[in-house]
Coordinates of C-alpha atoms and ligand atoms in Angstrom, one line a residue:
M1 CA -4.7 38.8 -12.2
S2 CA -4.8 35.5 -10.8
K3 CA -6.0 34.9 -7.5
F4 CA -3.6 33.9 -5.6
E5 CA -1.6 37.2 -7.4
T6 CA -4.2 39.8 -5.1
L7 CA -2.4 37.9 -2.3
G8 CA 0.6 39.8 -3.0
L9 CA 2.8 36.7 -4.1
D10 CA 5.2 37.0 -6.2
K11 CA 5.9 35.7 -9.6
P12 CA 8.4 32.4 -8.1
L13 CA 5.4 31.5 -6.3
L14 CA 2.8 32.1 -8.6
D15 CA 5.0 30.0 -11.0
A16 CA 4.8 26.9 -8.5
I17 CA 1.5 27.7 -7.5
S18 CA 0.4 27.0 -11.1
D19 CA 2.6 23.9 -11.6
L20 CA 1.0 22.4 -8.4
G21 CA -2.7 23.3 -10.6
F22 CA -3.7 25.5 -7.2
E23 CA -6.3 27.6 -8.4
T24 CA -8.0 29.5 -6.1
P25 CA -6.7 30.5 -2.4
S26 CA -8.1 27.9 0.4
E27 CA -10.1 30.2 3.7
V28 CA -6.9 30.0 5.4
Q29 CA -4.4 31.4 2.9
E30 CA -6.9 33.7 1.7
K31 CA -7.0 34.8 5.5
S32 CA -3.3 34.5 6.6
I33 CA -1.0 35.5 3.5
P34 CA -1.9 38.8 3.0
I35 CA -1.4 39.8 6.9
L36 CA 1.8 37.9 7.0
L37 CA 3.3 39.7 3.7
E38 CA 1.9 42.8 4.7
Q39 CA 2.9 42.7 8.5
E40 CA 5.6 41.9 10.9
T41 CA 3.4 40.4 13.0
D42 CA 3.2 37.2 15.7
L43 CA -0.4 35.1 13.9
V44 CA -3.0 32.5 16.1
A45 CA -4.5 30.7 13.3
L46 CA -7.5 28.4 14.2
A47 CA -7.1 26.0 11.2
Q48 CA -7.5 22.3 11.0
T49 CA -5.1 20.2 8.5
G50 CA -6.3 19.6 5.5
T51 CA -7.3 23.0 4.8
G52 CA -4.0 23.9 3.1
K53 CA -2.6 25.6 6.4
T54 CA 0.8 25.1 4.9
A55 CA 1.0 27.4 2.4
A56 CA -0.8 29.8 4.4
F57 CA 2.3 30.2 6.5
G58 CA 4.5 28.7 3.3
F59 CA 3.9 31.2 1.1
P60 CA 4.4 34.2 2.7
M61 CA 7.7 32.0 4.6
I62 CA 9.4 31.7 1.4
Q63 CA 8.4 35.1 0.1
K64 CA 10.1 36.8 2.5
I65 CA 13.6 35.1 3.5
Q66 CA 16.8 35.9 2.2
A67 CA 17.9 32.2 -0.4
E68 CA 21.3 34.3 -0.7
S69 CA 22.5 33.8 2.8
R70 CA 22.3 30.4 4.3
T71 CA 21.5 31.2 7.3
T72 CA 18.6 29.5 8.9
Q73 CA 15.9 32.3 9.0
G74 CA 12.4 29.8 9.5
L75 CA 11.2 27.7 11.9
I76 CA 8.3 25.2 11.8
L77 CA 8.0 22.9 14.7
S78 CA 5.6 20.2 14.3
P79 CA 4.8 17.1 16.3
T80 CA 5.1 13.7 14.3
R81 CA 8.0 13.1 11.8
E82 CA 5.2 12.4 9.2
L83 CA 3.7 15.9 9.2
C84 CA 7.4 16.9 9.2
L85 CA 8.3 15.2 6.7
Q86 CA 4.8 16.0 4.6
I87 CA 5.5 20.0 5.2
T88 CA 9.1 20.1 4.0
N89 CA 7.5 18.1 0.6
E90 CA 5.1 20.6 0.2
L91 CA 7.1 23.6 1.0
K92 CA 10.5 21.7 -1.2
L93 CA 7.0 22.4 -3.8
Y94 CA 6.5 25.6 -3.2
S95 CA 9.7 27.1 -3.5
K96 CA 11.3 25.0 -6.5
Y97 CA 11.9 28.8 -8.7
V98 CA 13.3 30.4 -5.4
K99 CA 16.9 29.9 -6.5
G100 CA 19.0 28.9 -3.5
L101 CA 16.2 28.0 -0.9
N102 CA 16.5 25.2 0.9
T103 CA 14.4 23.1 3.3
V104 CA 15.5 20.6 5.9
A105 CA 13.8 18.0 7.7
I106 CA 14.8 17.3 11.0
Y107 CA 13.0 14.1 13.0
G108 CA 13.0 11.7 14.6
G109 CA 14.6 8.2 14.1
A110 CA 16.7 8.8 11.3
S111 CA 20.1 9.1 11.2
I112 CA 21.3 12.6 13.2
T113 CA 24.3 12.9 11.5
D114 CA 22.9 12.9 7.7
Q115 CA 20.6 15.6 8.9
A116 CA 23.4 17.6 10.4
R117 CA 25.0 17.8 7.5
Q118 CA 22.3 19.0 5.3
I119 CA 22.1 21.4 8.4
K120 CA 25.6 22.7 7.5
R121 CA 24.9 22.9 3.4
G122 CA 22.0 26.1 4.7
A123 CA 19.2 26.0 5.3
Q124 CA 17.0 28.5 5.7
I125 CA 14.0 26.3 6.6
V126 CA 14.7 24.0 9.0
V127 CA 11.2 22.0 9.9
A128 CA 11.3 20.1 13.0
T129 CA 10.0 17.6 15.5
P130 CA 10.4 19.0 19.2
G131 CA 12.6 16.2 20.5
R132 CA 14.9 16.2 17.5
M133 CA 15.0 19.8 17.3
K134 CA 16.3 20.3 21.2
D135 CA 18.6 17.7 20.5
M136 CA 20.6 19.1 17.6
I137 CA 20.6 22.3 19.4
G138 CA 22.2 20.8 22.9
R139 CA 24.8 19.2 20.5
G140 CA 25.3 22.1 18.7
M141 CA 24.3 20.6 14.7
V142 CA 21.9 23.3 14.3
D143 CA 21.6 27.3 15.3
I144 CA 18.4 29.0 15.6
S145 CA 19.8 32.4 16.9
K146 CA 19.1 34.2 14.1
I147 CA 16.0 33.0 13.1
D148 CA 13.3 35.2 11.6
Y149 CA 9.9 33.0 12.0
C150 CA 9.3 30.6 13.7
V151 CA 6.1 28.5 13.0
L152 CA 4.3 26.1 16.1
D153 CA 2.0 24.1 13.9
E154 CA -0.1 21.7 15.3
A155 CA 0.5 23.1 17.9
D156 CA -2.2 21.6 20.3
E157 CA -1.7 18.1 19.0
M158 CA 2.8 18.8 20.1
L159 CA 1.2 19.9 23.4
N160 CA -1.0 16.7 23.4
M161 CA 1.8 14.6 22.9
G162 CA 4.0 15.7 25.8
F163 CA 6.4 18.5 24.2
Y164 CA 5.3 21.5 26.4
E165 CA 8.5 21.8 27.5
D166 CA 11.1 21.5 24.8
I167 CA 8.7 24.0 23.4
K168 CA 10.2 25.9 25.9
D169 CA 13.6 25.0 25.6
I170 CA 13.5 25.7 21.4
L171 CA 12.1 28.9 21.8
S172 CA 14.4 30.5 25.1
N173 CA 17.5 29.7 21.8
T174 CA 16.0 31.8 19.0
P175 CA 15.5 35.7 19.3
E176 CA 13.2 37.4 20.6
E177 CA 12.3 39.9 17.9
K178 CA 11.0 36.8 16.0
F179 CA 7.7 36.5 14.8
T180 CA 5.9 33.3 15.8
W181 CA 2.8 32.0 13.6
L182 CA 1.0 29.7 15.9
F183 CA -1.4 26.7 13.9
S184 CA -4.0 24.7 15.7
A185 CA -7.2 23.2 15.1
T186 CA -8.4 23.7 18.5
M187 CA -7.4 25.7 21.6
P188 CA -7.4 24.6 24.2
K189 CA -6.1 25.9 27.6
E190 CA -2.6 25.2 27.3
V191 CA -2.6 26.0 23.7
G192 CA -3.8 30.3 25.3
S193 CA -1.4 30.3 27.6
I194 CA 1.7 29.3 25.0
A195 CA 0.5 32.3 23.0
K196 CA 0.5 34.7 25.9
K197 CA 3.3 33.3 27.0
F198 CA 5.6 33.3 23.6
M199 CA 3.7 35.7 21.6
R200 CA 3.0 39.7 21.5
K201 CA -0.1 40.5 20.8
P202 CA -1.0 38.0 18.0
V203 CA -3.6 38.6 15.1
E204 CA -6.2 36.0 15.0
I205 CA -7.7 34.1 13.0
T206 CA -10.6 31.1 12.5
V207 CA -11.1 29.4 9.6
G208 CA -14.0 27.2 8.9
T209 CA -15.2 24.6 11.6
K210 CA -13.9 21.5 12.7
N211 CA -13.9 19.3 9.8
A212 CA -15.6 21.7 7.0
G213 CA -14.5 20.6 3.4
V214 CA -16.0 19.3 0.9
S215 CA -15.8 15.2 1.9
T216 CA -16.2 12.7 -0.3
V217 CA -16.7 9.4 0.7
Q218 CA -16.8 7.2 -1.5
H219 CA -19.3 3.7 -0.5
E220 CA -18.1 0.7 -1.6
Y221 CA -19.6 -3.3 -1.7
Y222 CA -18.0 -6.6 -1.5
L223 CA -19.4 -9.5 -2.6
V224 CA -17.3 -12.4 -0.8
G225 CA -18.9 -16.2 1.2
G226 CA -19.5 -15.5 4.6
R227 CA -16.5 -17.3 5.3
D228 CA -14.0 -15.7 3.5
R229 CA -14.3 -12.4 4.9
Y230 CA -11.0 -12.8 6.5
P231 CA -9.3 -13.4 3.3
A232 CA -11.3 -10.6 1.7
L233 CA -10.2 -8.3 4.4
K234 CA -6.4 -8.9 4.0
R235 CA -6.7 -8.1 -0.5
L236 CA -8.3 -5.1 0.4
A237 CA -5.2 -4.2 2.4
D238 CA -2.8 -5.5 0.1
A239 CA -4.2 -3.8 -3.0
N240 CA -4.8 -0.5 -1.1
P241 CA -0.9 -0.8 -0.1
G242 CA -0.7 2.9 0.9
I243 CA -3.4 2.4 3.6
F244 CA -4.4 4.2 6.8
S245 CA -7.2 2.9 7.7
V246 CA -10.2 1.7 10.6
I247 CA -12.0 -1.7 10.6
F248 CA -15.2 -2.2 12.3
C249 CA -16.3 -5.1 13.6
R250 CA -19.3 -6.2 15.6
T251 CA -18.1 -7.1 18.5
K252 CA -15.3 -7.2 20.9
R253 CA -14.2 -10.9 20.4
D254 CA -14.3 -9.8 16.8
T255 CA -12.3 -6.9 17.1
Q256 CA -9.5 -8.4 19.0
R257 CA -9.8 -11.9 16.8
V258 CA -9.2 -9.9 13.5
A259 CA -6.4 -7.7 15.5
E260 CA -4.6 -10.6 16.3
K261 CA -4.7 -12.0 13.0
L262 CA -3.7 -9.2 11.1
I263 CA -0.8 -9.1 13.2
E264 CA 0.1 -12.6 13.0
D265 CA -0.4 -12.3 9.3
G266 CA 2.7 -9.4 9.4
Y267 CA 0.3 -6.2 9.2
N268 CA 0.7 -3.3 11.5
A269 CA -2.7 -3.4 13.0
G270 CA -4.3 -3.1 16.2
A271 CA -7.7 -3.2 18.7
L272 CA -9.7 -1.0 20.3
H273 CA -12.4 -2.5 22.6
G274 CA -14.1 -1.4 25.6
D275 CA -11.9 -5.2 26.9
L276 CA -8.6 -3.7 27.0
S277 CA -7.7 -0.3 29.8
Q278 CA -7.1 2.8 29.3
N279 CA -3.7 2.6 28.8
Q280 CA -3.7 -0.4 25.9
R281 CA -6.5 1.8 24.2
D282 CA -4.3 5.4 24.5
L283 CA -1.1 2.9 23.1
V284 CA -3.0 1.9 20.3
M285 CA -4.5 5.0 19.5
N286 CA -1.1 7.1 20.2
S287 CA 0.6 4.4 17.4
F288 CA -2.3 4.6 15.5
R289 CA -1.7 8.8 15.1
K290 CA 1.7 8.1 14.6
K291 CA 0.6 5.7 11.9
Q292 CA 2.3 3.1 13.2
V293 CA -0.5 0.8 12.4
Q294 CA -2.2 1.3 9.9
M295 CA -5.0 -1.1 10.1
L296 CA -6.9 -0.1 13.7
V297 CA -9.5 -2.6 14.5
A298 CA -12.5 -1.3 16.2
T299 CA -16.0 -1.9 17.5
D300 CA -18.4 0.7 16.8
V301 CA -18.4 2.5 20.4
A302 CA -14.6 2.5 21.0
A303 CA -14.0 3.7 18.3
R304 CA -16.5 7.4 19.3
G305 CA -13.5 9.1 20.2
I306 CA -10.9 8.5 17.1
D307 CA -10.6 12.3 16.1
V308 CA -8.0 11.4 13.4
D309 CA -7.7 13.0 9.9
D310 CA -6.0 11.5 7.1
I311 CA -8.1 7.8 7.2
T312 CA -8.1 6.5 4.0
H313 CA -10.2 4.1 3.9
V314 CA -13.0 2.8 6.4
I315 CA -13.4 -1.0 6.3
N316 CA -16.4 -2.2 7.2
Y317 CA -16.1 -6.1 8.2
Q318 CA -19.4 -6.9 9.2
L319 CA -22.1 -4.4 9.0
P320 CA -24.1 -2.5 11.7
D321 CA -27.3 -3.4 13.4
E322 CA -28.1 0.4 12.6
I323 CA -27.7 2.6 9.6
E324 CA -27.0 5.6 11.6
T325 CA -24.0 3.3 12.9
Y326 CA -22.2 3.0 9.5
T327 CA -22.8 7.2 9.2
H328 CA -20.6 7.6 11.9
R329 CA -18.0 5.2 11.0
S330 CA -18.0 5.8 7.8
G331 CA -17.8 9.7 8.3
R332 CA -14.0 8.5 10.2
T333 CA -12.6 8.8 6.7
G334 CA -13.2 11.6 3.6
R335 CA -12.7 14.4 6.6
A336 CA -11.0 17.7 6.7
G337 CA -11.4 18.1 3.1
K338 CA -10.1 15.1 1.9
S339 CA -11.4 12.3 0.0
G340 CA -11.6 8.6 1.6
I341 CA -13.3 5.4 1.0
S342 CA -15.9 3.0 3.2
M343 CA -16.0 -0.3 2.3
V344 CA -17.9 -3.1 3.6
I345 CA -17.2 -6.7 3.3
V346 CA -20.9 -8.1 2.7
T347 CA -22.1 -11.4 2.4
R348 CA -25.1 -11.8 -0.5
S349 CA -27.8 -12.5 2.3
E350 CA -26.9 -8.7 3.3
T351 CA -27.1 -7.1 0.5
R352 CA -30.3 -5.9 1.0
K353 CA -28.8 -3.7 4.2
I354 CA -27.0 -1.7 1.5
K355 CA -29.9 -0.5 -0.3
A356 CA -31.5 0.6 2.8
I357 CA -28.0 2.6 3.8
E358 CA -28.3 3.5 0.1
K359 CA -31.7 5.5 1.0
K360 CA -30.2 6.6 4.0
I361 CA -26.9 8.3 3.2
K362 CA -29.0 9.2 0.0
Q363 CA -25.4 7.7 -2.2
D364 CA -24.9 5.2 -4.0
F365 CA -22.8 2.1 -3.3
I366 CA -20.2 1.3 -6.1
S367 CA -20.2 -2.2 -6.5
K368 CA -16.2 -3.8 -6.6
K369 CA -14.3 -7.2 -7.4
I370 CA -12.2 -8.1 -4.9
P371 CA -8.7 -8.2 -6.3
T372 CA -7.3 -11.3 -7.6
G373 CA -4.2 -12.2 -6.7
I374 CA -3.0 -11.8 -9.9
E375 CA -4.3 -8.1 -9.4
I376 CA -2.8 -7.3 -6.3
C377 CA 1.0 -8.8 -7.1
E378 CA 0.7 -6.3 -9.8
I379 CA -0.5 -3.2 -7.2
Q380 CA 2.8 -4.2 -5.2
L381 CA 5.0 -4.8 -8.1
Y382 CA 4.2 -0.7 -9.2
H383 CA 4.0 0.2 -5.7
L384 CA 7.6 -1.3 -5.5
A385 CA 8.8 0.4 -8.0
N386 CA 7.4 4.0 -6.7
R387 CA 8.6 3.0 -3.3
I388 CA 12.5 3.0 -5.2
K389 CA 11.4 5.9 -7.0
E390 CA 10.7 8.0 -4.0
T391 CA 13.0 6.4 -1.5
E392 CA 15.7 8.8 -0.5
V393 CA 19.0 8.4 -0.9
N394 CA 20.9 7.3 2.2
T395 CA 24.5 8.6 1.7
E396 CA 26.1 6.2 4.8
I397 CA 25.8 3.8 1.7
D398 CA 28.1 5.8 -0.3
N399 CA 31.2 4.1 2.3
Y400 CA 29.9 0.8 1.1
L401 CA 29.3 1.5 -2.6
P402 CA 32.9 -0.1 -3.9
A403 CA 32.1 -3.0 -2.2
I404 CA 28.3 -3.6 -3.1
N405 CA 29.7 -1.9 -7.0
D406 CA 31.9 -5.4 -6.8
V407 CA 29.3 -7.9 -6.0
L408 CA 27.2 -6.6 -8.5
D409 CA 29.5 -6.5 -11.3
G410 CA 28.9 -7.7 -14.7
L411 CA 25.2 -6.9 -14.0
D412 CA 23.4 -4.3 -17.0
R413 CA 20.3 -1.9 -15.7
E414 CA 17.8 -4.4 -17.2
E415 CA 18.7 -7.1 -15.5
L416 CA 19.6 -5.5 -11.5
I417 CA 15.8 -3.7 -11.5
K418 CA 14.7 -7.0 -12.5
K419 CA 16.5 -8.6 -9.2
I420 CA 16.0 -5.1 -7.2
V421 CA 11.9 -5.4 -7.4
S422 CA 12.7 -9.6 -7.1
V423 CA 13.3 -9.5 -4.2
E424 CA 10.1 -8.4 -2.4
F425 CA 7.6 -9.4 -5.2
T426 CA 8.4 -13.2 -5.1
R427 CA 7.1 -13.6 -1.7
F428 CA 4.2 -11.8 -3.5
Y429 CA 3.5 -13.9 -6.4
N430 CA 4.4 -17.1 -4.9
Y431 CA 1.7 -16.2 -2.4
Y432 CA -1.0 -14.5 -5.0
S433 CA -0.6 -16.5 -7.9
K434 CA -1.9 -20.3 -6.3
T435 CA -4.9 -18.3 -4.7
R436 CA -8.5 -18.3 -6.1
D437 CA -11.2 -16.1 -6.3
L438 CA -12.2 -14.7 -3.3
N439 CA -16.0 -12.4 -4.9
S440 CA -19.3 -13.7 -4.5
T441 CA -21.4 -13.6 -7.5
E442 CA -24.7 -11.9 -6.4
G443 CA -26.9 -15.3 -7.9
S444 CA -24.6 -17.7 -6.4
R445 CA -25.0 -19.5 -3.1
D446 CA -23.7 -18.4 0.0
R447 CA -20.6 -20.8 0.6
G448 CA -19.8 -20.5 4.2
E449 CA -22.8 -19.3 5.8
R450 CA -24.9 -22.1 3.5
G451 CA -22.0 -24.3 5.0
S452 CA -21.4 -25.7 0.9
K453 CA -17.1 -27.1 1.1
S454 CA -16.3 -25.0 -2.3
D455 CA -13.2 -24.0 -0.9
A456 CA -12.0 -27.2 0.7
P457 CA -9.9 -29.5 -1.0
S458 CA -11.5 -31.0 -3.4
N459 CA -10.1 -34.3 -2.9
G460 CA -10.3 -35.0 0.6
S461 CA -7.9 -34.6 3.8
V462 CA -6.0 -36.8 5.4
R463 CA -5.0 -37.3 9.3
Y464 CA -1.9 -37.8 10.1
F465 CA 0.3 -38.7 13.3
I466 CA 3.6 -37.2 14.0
N467 CA 5.7 -38.6 17.6
V468 CA 6.2 -35.2 18.9
G469 CA 3.8 -33.8 21.0
E470 CA 3.2 -31.1 24.8
R471 CA 6.2 -33.1 26.0
D472 CA 8.7 -31.7 23.1
G473 CA 7.9 -27.5 24.0
Y474 CA 5.2 -28.0 21.3
D475 CA 1.5 -26.8 21.2
W476 CA -1.2 -26.9 18.4
M477 CA 0.5 -23.2 17.5
S478 CA 4.0 -24.1 17.6
L479 CA 3.9 -27.4 15.8
K480 CA 1.6 -25.8 12.9
D481 CA 4.4 -23.8 12.4
F482 CA 6.8 -26.2 12.3
L483 CA 5.0 -28.4 10.1
R484 CA 4.2 -26.0 7.8
E485 CA 8.1 -24.3 7.8
T486 CA 9.1 -28.0 7.4
L487 CA 7.0 -28.6 4.5
N488 CA 6.8 -25.5 2.7
L489 CA 3.2 -25.5 3.1
E490 CA 0.8 -22.9 3.4
K491 CA -1.2 -22.1 6.9
E492 CA -4.7 -23.3 5.8
D493 CA -2.6 -26.9 4.7
V494 CA -2.1 -28.0 7.4
F495 CA -5.1 -27.6 10.0
N496 CA -6.4 -29.8 12.8
V497 CA -3.2 -29.8 14.8
D498 CA -4.4 -31.7 18.0
T499 CA -1.2 -32.0 20.7
K500 CA -1.1 -34.8 22.9
D501 CA 1.7 -35.5 25.2
S502 CA 3.9 -37.4 23.5
F503 CA 2.7 -37.5 20.0
S504 CA 0.4 -34.7 18.0
F505 CA -1.7 -35.5 15.3
F506 CA -2.7 -32.6 12.2
N507 CA -4.6 -32.6 9.0
S508 CA -3.7 -31.9 5.3
D509 CA -5.4 -32.4 1.4
A510 CA -5.2 -35.4 0.6
Q511 CA -2.7 -34.1 -2.6
H512 CA -0.1 -33.2 -0.2
T513 CA 0.0 -37.0 1.1
E514 CA 3.0 -38.4 -0.5
F515 CA 5.3 -34.8 -0.1
I516 CA 4.6 -35.2 3.7
L517 CA 5.2 -38.8 3.9
Q518 CA 8.8 -38.9 1.9
T519 CA 9.7 -35.4 3.8
F520 CA 9.3 -36.8 7.4
T521 CA 11.4 -40.0 5.9
E522 CA 14.6 -40.6 8.0
F523 CA 14.2 -36.7 9.2
K524 CA 15.8 -35.7 12.3
V525 CA 15.6 -32.6 14.1
N526 CA 18.5 -32.3 17.3
G527 CA 19.4 -35.8 16.1
R528 CA 16.1 -37.3 17.2
F529 CA 13.8 -39.1 14.4
I530 CA 10.5 -37.3 13.2
N531 CA 8.4 -39.4 12.2
V532 CA 4.8 -39.0 10.4
E533 CA 2.3 -41.5 9.4
V534 CA -1.3 -41.6 8.0
S535 CA -3.5 -42.0 11.2
K536 CA -5.7 -44.9 11.6
D537 CA -7.7 -42.7 13.4
P538 CA -9.7 -40.4 10.8
G539 CA -11.4 -38.6 13.7
G540 CA -10.0 -35.7 13.1
A541 CA -10.4 -35.8 9.6
R542 CA -14.3 -36.0 10.2
K543 CA -14.2 -33.5 12.9
G544 CA -13.4 -30.8 9.1
R545 CA -10.9 -27.6 9.7
N546 CA -13.6 -26.0 12.5
R547 CA -11.1 -27.3 15.2
D548 CA -8.6 -24.8 14.7
R549 CA -11.1 -21.4 14.6
K550 CA -12.6 -22.7 18.1
R551 CA -9.4 -21.8 19.0
G552 CA -9.3 -18.3 17.9
H553 CA -7.9 -19.7 14.8
R554 CA -9.9 -19.3 11.0
K555 CA -9.3 -21.1 8.5
G556 CA -9.7 -21.1 4.9
G557 CA -8.9 -18.2 2.1
D558 CA -6.0 -16.8 2.1
G559 CA -3.4 -17.2 5.0
G560 CA 0.0 -15.9 6.0
Y561 CA 1.6 -15.4 2.7
R562 CA 4.0 -13.0 5.1
K563 CA 5.6 -15.5 6.6
G564 CA 6.7 -18.6 4.1
G565 CA 9.5 -20.1 4.1
D566 CA 11.2 -16.8 5.2
T567 CA 10.2 -15.2 8.0
K568 CA 10.2 -11.6 7.1
S569 CA 6.9 -10.5 6.4
F570 CA 6.6 -8.4 3.1
R571 CA 6.3 -5.3 4.8
G572 CA 9.9 -5.8 5.9
G573 CA 8.7 -6.0 9.7
K574 CA 9.4 -9.5 11.4
K575 CA 6.5 -12.5 11.6
G576 CA 4.2 -10.7 14.3
G577 CA 3.2 -12.3 17.3
S578 CA -0.5 -12.2 18.9
G579 CA -0.3 -11.9 22.1
R580 CA -1.1 -15.2 22.6
R581 CA 2.1 -16.7 21.6
G582 CA 4.6 -13.6 23.0
G583 CA 7.8 -12.8 22.6
K584 CA 7.5 -12.1 18.7
K585 CA 8.4 -9.0 18.0
K586 CA 6.1 -6.4 16.4
P587 CA 5.6 -5.8 12.9
G588 CA 8.1 -2.7 11.6
F589 CA 6.1 -0.1 9.8
Y590 CA 7.1 0.8 6.2
Ligands
LIG1 P1 -2.2 21.1 4.4 O1 -3.9 21.2 4.8 O2 -1.1 22.4 3.9 O3 -1.9 19.9 4.6 O4 -3.1 20.7 2.9 C1 -3.5 19.8 2.0 C2 -3.3 19.6 0.8 O5 -4.4 20.6 -0.2 C3 -2.5 19.6 0.2 O6 -1.9 18.1 -0.5 C4 -1.7 20.7 -0.9 O7 -0.8 20.4 -1.5 C5 -3.2 21.3 -0.7 N1 -3.8 22.9 -1.0 C6 -2.7 23.2 -0.5 N2 -3.4 25.1 -1.1 C7 -4.7 24.5 -1.8 C8 -5.1 25.1 -2.9 N3 -5.4 26.2 -2.6 N4 -6.4 24.6 -3.7 C9 -5.9 23.5 -4.1 N5 -5.6 22.2 -2.8 C10 -4.4 22.7 -2.1

């Protein structure tokens, strides 16, 4: 008899459990499943995400529901769209051998008519976010007047997010005699009062302590040149497409700068540091919790309050001074029994710190290589294929299908796949296929910190004069964008841009000279000739590439491939604004 069988679960669930490879029930499952199967009772369970609580309420609900009836019998309310989808997916897996059982997710930000259509087809279990649920009740699109079971999942989080009134409203549409199962990670007063108001003598269970479970953090370090920290960070993010991370910097200034650059390069990033107002910090934290921000760049002090369980990666952009601080940083991932990775970007001179940390945490670091451009392309390609495979088909497309078929007529399957994948992949490929290896070897000199010019162009740079300036509405950044876009060059290919009133200067590598001069021959914008000449004043060229850096615009390494000729970022959003530029849309979350 399997351990799950002893809990009282039936064959269809046991078969699904065996397919999923669950061997032993988790603590919350062991404690709640027998109670919920044997008794008709309300329940309050104090349990974290990642403890297996979805199955703790999902298994009993699936077993108790009459799959033969199409009536909605179970309602699960969850705070976020992500959790809502996660629960729905889990329940679908658990109920795969229960014939006729349908679980439908309803949440904001997706077509309400689609969701209503799915409910109409018959959904014995509805998993919903409170806002969308209320909306659909108001429009008569869902009937929860006959439910037998209602789960309030992550109740504390729902109350934190201000859903109290919505929950009250929703529950007033449910029968009094239903049973309510409340799951919460913490038990603040507000959750207690919900339990008191809406539940009858609930059985109470508590599992483990906060964030209990096996913490499996893998520690990795990546050896790069000092000036390659930022490009290395970008590659690490690109090589981990599902990343949800905290990136630690040592100073507020670096934190802001790295976040701005990431946003500018099209990533969903945000900054968290002490120079921001409480309101700004709340905003960024809310976006992070909702995973709208995937890369939170933070100082150690500001990150103290972060209590998010699903962080996949902690990235140490710079190592902290204190080893103790590293322990706190890496402890942000691998929570609630999940695995996590703590990555450290180090220069050669810092490798001894790695040894000291290893001693302290009693765990070895793995020395890893920053992925090459081609490796990243490969990762992104498979990620894209998986995304296509996992994408739920939007039925609205049906209306357009005949016309789309006309357009794509004559393409065979293979050709079609190649083209679909190329739509996004080519942008990545164009950018990354040209980039260099960022890895520094243990024995090599540290390029950045020792001032070697090995990533500078081998054939020197040329300074140009251009006959537009501030009077024409350009500042150094907008002129740089204009030049890069016109010349179709990478971000690092145009540098040291200096705008004056009616003219400006910029630098580029000598290899581009002919092309630049040729492009700006007879070149007109709005009827006006734009003229570029090689400058007689080589001053800027001598000053090298540091000038933009002083203005908060770091050079070198991987530039913004997300911008390129196409202003859309790879991730589907528009080019991000860094605040300084204003007016630009934040990149969308994919
Ligand atoms: P949850 O806390 O419900 O979000 O579950 C966290 C993860 O643990 C999910 O991916 C589940 O599929 C998985 N899981 C749940 N119960 C078990 C179990 N008894 N053994 C192994 N994995 C489990």
